[in-house]
Amino acid sequence: MMADADTVSSSDVGLPPGTLRYTGEKSDGPVKITILDYDEAGLTEKTVQRVEDCFPFKEKPTVTWVNIDGLHEVDAIEHIGRHFDVHPLTLEDIVNTGQRPKLEDFDGYLFVIFKMFYHDSDADHLKTEQVSLLLGPTWVISFQEEEGDVFEPIRQRIRNAKGRIRRMGADYLAYALVDAVVDNYFLVLEKIGERVEDIEEELIADPSPETLHVIHRLKRELIYLRKSVWPLREVIGGLERAETMLIDQKTGIYLRDVYDHTIQVIDTIETFRDMVSGMLDIYLSSVSNRMNEVMKVLTVIATIFIPLTFIAGIYGMNFAHMPELDWWWSYPLVWLVMAVIAVAMLIYFHRKEWL
Amino acid sequence: MMADADTVSSSDVGLPPGTLRYTGEKSDGPVKITILDYDEAGLTEKTVQRVEDCFPFKEKPTVTWVNIDGLHEVDAIEHIGRHFDVHPLTLEDIVNTGQRPKLEDFDGYLFVIFKMFYHDSDADHLKTEQVSLLLGPTWVISFQEEEGDVFEPIRQRIRNAKGRIRRMGADYLAYALVDAVVDNYFLVLEKIGERVEDIEEELIADPSPETLHVIHRLKRELIYLRKSVWPLREVIGGLERAETMLIDQKTGIYLRDVYDHTIQVIDTIETFRDMVSGMLDIYLSSVSNRMNEVMKVLTVIATIFIPLTFIAGIYGMNFAHMPELDWWWSYPLVWLVMAVIAVAMLIYFHRKEWL
Amino acid sequence: MMADADTVSSSDVGLPPGTLRYTGEKSDGPVKITILDYDEAGLTEKTVQRVEDCFPFKEKPTVTWVNIDGLHEVDAIEHIGRHFDVHPLTLEDIVNTGQRPKLEDFDGYLFVIFKMFYHDSDADHLKTEQVSLLLGPTWVISFQEEEGDVFEPIRQRIRNAKGRIRRMGADYLAYALVDAVVDNYFLVLEKIGERVEDIEEELIADPSPETLHVIHRLKRELIYLRKSVWPLREVIGGLERAETMLIDQKTGIYLRDVYDHTIQVIDTIETFRDMVSGMLDIYLSSVSNRMNEVMKVLTVIATIFIPLTFIAGIYGMNFAHMPELDWWWSYPLVWLVMAVIAVAMLIYFHRKEWL
Amino acid sequence: MMADADTVSSSDVGLPPGTLRYTGEKSDGPVKITILDYDEAGLTEKTVQRVEDCFPFKEKPTVTWVNIDGLHEVDAIEHIGRHFDVHPLTLEDIVNTGQRPKLEDFDGYLFVIFKMFYHDSDADHLKTEQVSLLLGPTWVISFQEEEGDVFEPIRQRIRNAKGRIRRMGADYLAYALVDAVVDNYFLVLEKIGERVEDIEEELIADPSPETLHVIHRLKRELIYLRKSVWPLREVIGGLERAETMLIDQKTGIYLRDVYDHTIQVIDTIETFRDMVSGMLDIYLSSVSNRMNEVMKVLTVIATIFIPLTFIAGIYGMNFAHMPELDWWWSYPLVWLVMAVIAVAMLIYFHRKEWL
Amino acid sequence: MMADADTVSSSDVGLPPGTLRYTGEKSDGPVKITILDYDEAGLTEKTVQRVEDCFPFKEKPTVTWVNIDGLHEVDAIEHIGRHFDVHPLTLEDIVNTGQRPKLEDFDGYLFVIFKMFYHDSDADHLKTEQVSLLLGPTWVISFQEEEGDVFEPIRQRIRNAKGRIRRMGADYLAYALVDAVVDNYFLVLEKIGERVEDIEEELIADPSPETLHVIHRLKRELIYLRKSVWPLREVIGGLERAETMLIDQKTGIYLRDVYDHTIQVIDTIETFRDMVSGMLDIYLSSVSNRMNEVMKVLTVIATIFIPLTFIAGIYGMNFAHMPELDWWWSYPLVWLVMAVIAVAMLIYFHRKEWL
């Protein structure tokens, strides 16, 4: 899912534009369609099997939210698209999961596409999913690759008539969905923050080549996250400024709020990136420091013994005329000399702080 | 406080916008509300317990400054908000301490949020606090996380009727508060400047792995500071250009002055960043230089003794026919040869500047 | 083909502008001219030898696509140019294969030039080819350096009347050609993605100096690709915004789609660049890590034996008075002492994690 | 003077804006005020003690240049300020020597502030001084921290009526002063250029850790210079575009010329920065190269003698049954074998270019 | 010529603007003035000694090209300047050879200044020369530091009435001159491209410290080239957009073409810069690789012999009671043990790929 290169697979090339082909992970389960239709007075909620069941809601004055989990049933999506007058290129983007976050303003609807991230705690890495929104005058259609629970709190709010969501239009619903996704980014960043702290402790306590790989994986996930969030900023900024009847003046102020959150997400990602590249420096210099310490100690040991071995070598020579060999005090004296040399070197190395 | 990732905690996600929840450090003390109400003629100053006590000042033509220390009593803040017609999103931003500095122009008031920094001399690191300002036609409400003394000089100026503060409106008061915060940045930078100088001396005198950690901590604080000051530039630039009745033409010139100060702060931060990254280079190359020197000296010692030990080894051999062994001059000659070799190598290494 | 410096050869300098000289690889084969003329009702397809054969199609109301494979017959191209009122500078750009992607708006036609990439699987490197398009009111002329099959699917779509291509004008055909080229980039990126993954596995399994060269070649191809795709973004953006009668409103939406794809291509290239520079770091640090490990082990071995050799040297001395030499237990004791020293050092090194 | 952090000292914080406090180096000497009043016809030049002496010149139609050396007499400056209707914030900026170069357009005058650099040949480092200009309709007031001779040539030109300075207004005088300062930058850059060349020669001839410190000091001075010259560009660009009656159309063309010079200064600084960072690379790699050479030679010496010592060790063993020991040719043969091994290794190392 | 710092020499500072002083290399030869006067019908070509000889051509309706080789006769240039109503600042720029490429629009003429590069094949480095153009309604005056042959092909085209140059005005002539200079850049880049390839081969075959210096010199030349070509882009872009009567609509399309070429030059320079910095990485890592290989081999040799020498040392001890010494098989056994140890270590090192 993190691999970018396969977003457009070779089999796609040469197809006419507007051809629908799902490019995400294949799934066999049925597409799940849930409908929430509400206004201040009442609420209808149902899960349907056939896409046709959501058609009647299009013309109703109440706000309708159609949520579709699973993009592999391309026919169903095409069917919805035709009924809601969605442009074929939009449908192509919805099922092609390699899209960059973007906002497009079509006649009759706004089309927003972005990425949702989950922290997969089993594999300890990021999972990503593409979410698309279609905002019409009285309806919002959301498409997800898999069933997720990020939108569940919004469903609850609608059911409980909590907050202002039941009193406002489809644009506010779209805002609420985008807001839920952006808030979810903070969760992901929190997890990453924890990993950053873990790595930093590991770096001080016990840096290993494994640490380096963890740092690089983190760096890469940040590259990927950044790539998904930067364009989101433009998307939300675009929503805020959009000259369209579909978004009410009153919702604008809420969009500005999500916009601020997005910038905060970007800021945090950039800070993490700075931290991670600082970590790499610390890792490299601490590994090299430790290595240097080891080599220094070993070399000091060798350096102390080499002159001593030389002295021993001297008196191991077999010359006939070596007067010292016959002296009584020679042997203890040699030991003494050696001890003096060794101690002198140790003191010298210690003073020079080589030990 | 320096950790960014926990600015939005997991418990927040999914709440409807405008829900107030304080995200800073919990505190049990009561919220402290101080009111300063003044015009050129007179001054009223009082500390109140209940937020309702500051409501009567709203409609008075005199300038009223309500300062609130402590954000944990969310109800009180909501109460004030309702009375002063503050938008729920603004209140949410005030109590959520992970905000990015920003300026927002609402009907009836301007909302400014920024960061204050203190240098905590005990822990020798930066502490940060979020400060929010609401500027209405005749009133300024300021929110701080903790009691601080940065605004005290302004209080003194108002009490003493020193400077032009008593003759001017609420916008000038807001300017004075922002100015106090920016001036405070210079104090923080001065401290950082001292630390930079300390580290530089340490780098030349005695670089240690500890130095590296200090450099990295400094680097990180600068990243954090920078992140808080860059948006402040836009905030103050925005105040200066704001097309609002709330800011008088005459105050604009003062805002331009704070703007210049902010740019100076940014410049100084950038210079420190350049210096700190230069330090890292110096540190790494001086550590590697010292290491190299050590290894070189040790290797030179070993290199001198290895050939000598070889010679000693030669005459330690037990061949029956080794004529030199029986010569009278052999032993002193071997010493001489060894001395000559050692001196020759020393001279050679010295000339090559390896010693 | 990857070498940029020879795009303008010395023989060119000083020629008057508009002089045609083909600068690509020389080829002896004839230039191949294929004509597709179609409208919703019918289709004419033929391959001609003489350029004059495509002149009659210029004035026909049907859409005409003239595709020219091979640029070495400069006279033929000049002949076409004259008939279709093409500016000499445009013709010069078409045959000069060192052009940067660009869009130029002339009276009567739009001129688009860009690069096509193939992954040459034999040599495992990128091949590039210059493609130019002339878009007139009812005709498109495309120029390629070599015969390629990237446009084949479009020919098929025209023949089969599949998609909307037969119902739309020359501008839609031009769009389809550009789209085919951009889609082809995804294929190239897919190949590069595979190579990136291969290198990453190699980096973990067995980094060699060869790996370094592969990384650098990849880096260089990415520099080159990037250089060709960045300006393409402006080209397509320019087509989208072009204030010209030649491009219909309805085609604009498709151009926006290609534009999005181009940005995706750029994003992917940038991500690959980030990855590749991360690889370089991993390579260097893993090489240095392995080297350090080797040196450490070797030095540890030496360090253990040097003191032992010293002890052996001591008892190899020939002093007359060395009481230990005569003791019965000396020899086994020396072995014991040596074993103790060796084991102690091993334990110490192990504890310090030097082994 | 190079330290930025202390530009705003702690004692400043909390003062009302417009409070004058000199922040540069304290000086006891009197402030020196020189007046040059001229038109095409005549010239008055005098040095006064009291600031009041320059007041009468304000209303005269002739061009008046008041130059003030020394900023420590804050009262005098305040006095001038009041008489010439200078805003308190301007006066605060003049005496606060930590300002960033800037241009401000007030009612009745333009205010320009910038940095002057001297190369202090004793200490071989840069000195900096803040210079401010006030340009009124018929007068220019210039403030310097110390007496300098950069403006002397302009005084000479005025005295000699050389060039067009006597025929033109106060705006041309202001231009001439700015031009003198920018020209002075070239002198400073020339000195830096010489130092760059010196360091480069040193780098090739004999790089030492000292060189590294010199490179870093140079790098830092360039950071500082850059920080002062970049905003100057905006200042002069601003003067050129300023919509003010104070600057005549005719002077504009001269300002464009200084603007070009400023860009040249910036270009040269950037080139020096590139060169200096290239130097760092050369330094590091040449130090590491030399170190490597040393270690290689030493290790080669050790490597040659270690096997030889081993052979000597073999025949130093005391086994009862070692037939070689008794052979006549053994000893010379061992020498021969050793010589062969040593020569073979030398040849091998030489071929491998390790020596 | 490559040294930037001396573009403004100390003797210049303080001179009034508009003072002419030639700052290039002094030359004694006479200034060479050549005049080409032509229209579609006829051509006059002559070489004159006195500048006055070209004055009559100013008012003629035919296109006049005055080319001046050599800038050291400042009086002559001043004389021309006065006759053609050239602003003193323009003349100052012409003779001051340290100018940055720029375009200035004066009353009555356009002034263009840029750099010409030659590859000096003797010294194998870049030479640079400043070229200035004055474009009046019917005349072009070009100034060069030395006689060069870059403009010769244009002279030939005018003489031969080849291309459209004789049919078009002075603006087309100016374009042709600029085009000749930009085309010449391609020649220089071609040479640099060859050097890049040479260095790359050297890097793979036999990297030496010399290679590093060559890389750095190349890097520096690219910095310098880049500095001269980037502003040229603005210059030509400015010419293209210039709202002046001096440039005809028809010439605009040709200027766009030179503009494209300039961008191609910039692109190529940037690509070379990327390549050169990649080279530095390859150089450093290949030098360090080779060094590591050497050290590894040497250390392996030492590591194999150190344990063996230890064993020899053991049996060189002189203990009275060493039973092995008297055994018959001891000596051959020791040899065997040593051989086994050595082979085992070799196999181990080989398996670990340390050899």
Tab-separated table of N, CA and C in Angstrom, chain A residues 253 256-257 260-261 264, chain B residues 18-23 71 77 87-100 102 104 106 111-113 115 130-132 143:
chain	number	residue	atom	x	y	z
A	253	ILE	N	-16.513	29.092	7.811
A	253	ILE	CA	-15.744	29.302	9.036
A	253	ILE	C	-15.244	27.970	9.607
A	256	ARG	N	-12.306	26.831	7.526
A	256	ARG	CA	-11.072	27.525	7.917
A	256	ARG	C	-10.427	26.818	9.098
A	257	ASP	N	-11.279	26.303	9.980
A	257	ASP	CA	-10.787	25.575	11.143
A	257	ASP	C	-10.072	24.274	10.726
A	260	ASP	N	-6.758	25.133	9.312
A	260	ASP	CA	-5.731	25.332	10.345
A	260	ASP	C	-5.211	24.006	10.861
A	261	HIS	N	-6.105	23.058	11.061
A	261	HIS	CA	-5.663	21.749	11.547
A	261	HIS	C	-4.723	21.084	10.550
A	264	GLN	N	-1.420	22.460	10.870
A	264	GLN	CA	-0.779	21.924	12.066
A	264	GLN	C	-0.222	20.525	11.793
B	18	GLY	N	-16.199	22.871	18.209
B	18	GLY	CA	-16.726	23.824	19.170
B	18	GLY	C	-16.860	23.234	20.561
B	19	THR	N	-16.519	21.947	20.722
B	19	THR	CA	-16.531	21.364	22.050
B	19	THR	C	-15.295	21.821	22.795
B	20	LEU	N	-15.464	22.376	24.005
B	20	LEU	CA	-14.322	22.885	24.741
B	20	LEU	C	-13.717	21.786	25.592
B	21	ARG	N	-12.456	21.582	25.474
B	21	ARG	CA	-11.718	20.633	26.310
B	21	ARG	C	-10.291	21.155	26.427
B	22	TYR	N	-9.864	21.434	27.657
B	22	TYR	CA	-8.538	21.989	27.872
B	22	TYR	C	-7.486	20.909	27.666
B	23	THR	N	-6.466	21.177	26.845
B	23	THR	CA	-5.499	20.136	26.510
B	23	THR	C	-4.141	20.369	27.138
B	71	LEU	N	-6.511	28.077	32.033
B	71	LEU	CA	-7.533	27.746	31.034
B	71	LEU	C	-8.345	26.517	31.418
B	77	ILE	N	-14.759	30.026	30.819
B	77	ILE	CA	-14.373	30.571	29.521
B	77	ILE	C	-15.560	30.552	28.567
B	87	HIS	N	-17.276	33.244	18.914
B	87	HIS	CA	-17.641	32.033	18.182
B	87	HIS	C	-17.113	30.793	18.913
B	88	PRO	N	-17.896	29.709	18.940
B	88	PRO	CA	-17.429	28.494	19.642
B	88	PRO	C	-16.072	27.997	19.168
B	89	LEU	N	-15.785	28.130	17.853
B	89	LEU	CA	-14.493	27.653	17.354
B	89	LEU	C	-13.352	28.441	17.978
B	90	THR	N	-13.561	29.743	18.196
B	90	THR	CA	-12.552	30.564	18.857
B	90	THR	C	-12.298	30.044	20.262
B	91	LEU	N	-13.366	29.772	20.995
B	91	LEU	CA	-13.209	29.268	22.362
B	91	LEU	C	-12.472	27.932	22.350
B	92	GLU	N	-12.813	27.086	21.389
B	92	GLU	CA	-12.120	25.805	21.283
B	92	GLU	C	-10.616	26.016	21.096
B	93	ASP	N	-10.259	26.985	20.225
B	93	ASP	CA	-8.836	27.267	19.990
B	93	ASP	C	-8.155	27.791	21.244
B	94	ILE	N	-8.874	28.605	22.024
B	94	ILE	CA	-8.262	29.203	23.219
B	94	ILE	C	-7.842	28.119	24.207
B	95	VAL	N	-8.701	27.138	24.430
B	95	VAL	CA	-8.389	26.141	25.449
B	95	VAL	C	-7.557	24.986	24.915
B	96	ASN	N	-7.512	24.833	23.593
B	96	ASN	CA	-6.705	23.770	23.002
B	96	ASN	C	-5.308	24.332	22.804
B	97	THR	N	-4.360	23.938	23.663
B	97	THR	CA	-3.072	24.639	23.688
B	97	THR	C	-2.103	24.230	22.585
B	98	GLY	N	-2.539	23.420	21.663
B	98	GLY	CA	-1.613	23.023	20.594
B	98	GLY	C	-1.764	23.858	19.340
B	99	GLN	N	-2.319	25.061	19.471
B	99	GLN	CA	-2.558	25.868	18.275
B	99	GLN	C	-1.284	26.444	17.692
B	100	ARG	N	-1.350	26.698	16.420
B	100	ARG	CA	-0.340	27.434	15.677
B	100	ARG	C	-0.701	28.912	15.789
B	102	LYS	N	-1.991	32.325	15.003
B	102	LYS	CA	-2.844	32.743	13.886
B	102	LYS	C	-3.666	33.962	14.250
B	104	GLU	N	-7.463	35.675	13.365
B	104	GLU	CA	-8.749	35.472	12.702
B	104	GLU	C	-9.639	36.678	12.925
B	106	PHE	N	-13.217	37.910	13.104
B	106	PHE	CA	-14.629	37.544	13.234
B	106	PHE	C	-15.477	38.815	13.273
B	111	PHE	N	-9.257	37.862	16.673
B	111	PHE	CA	-8.744	36.815	17.545
B	111	PHE	C	-7.284	36.522	17.169
B	112	VAL	N	-6.394	36.672	18.131
B	112	VAL	CA	-4.972	36.426	17.892
B	112	VAL	C	-4.496	35.371	18.871
B	113	ILE	N	-3.746	34.408	18.353
B	113	ILE	CA	-3.222	33.364	19.223
B	113	ILE	C	-1.730	33.253	18.946
B	115	LYS	N	2.471	32.032	20.831
B	115	LYS	CA	3.218	31.285	21.840
B	115	LYS	C	4.116	32.230	22.615
B	130	GLN	N	0.691	29.073	25.711
B	130	GLN	CA	-0.141	29.651	24.668
B	130	GLN	C	-0.879	30.882	25.196
B	131	VAL	N	-0.815	31.966	24.435
B	131	VAL	CA	-1.500	33.200	24.825
B	131	VAL	C	-2.498	33.553	23.727
B	132	SER	N	-3.733	33.878	24.111
B	132	SER	CA	-4.745	34.282	23.125
B	132	SER	C	-5.239	35.678	23.481
B	143	PHE	N	-5.870	35.539	27.402
B	143	PHE	CA	-5.891	34.248	28.075
B	143	PHE	C	-4.469	33.699	28.150
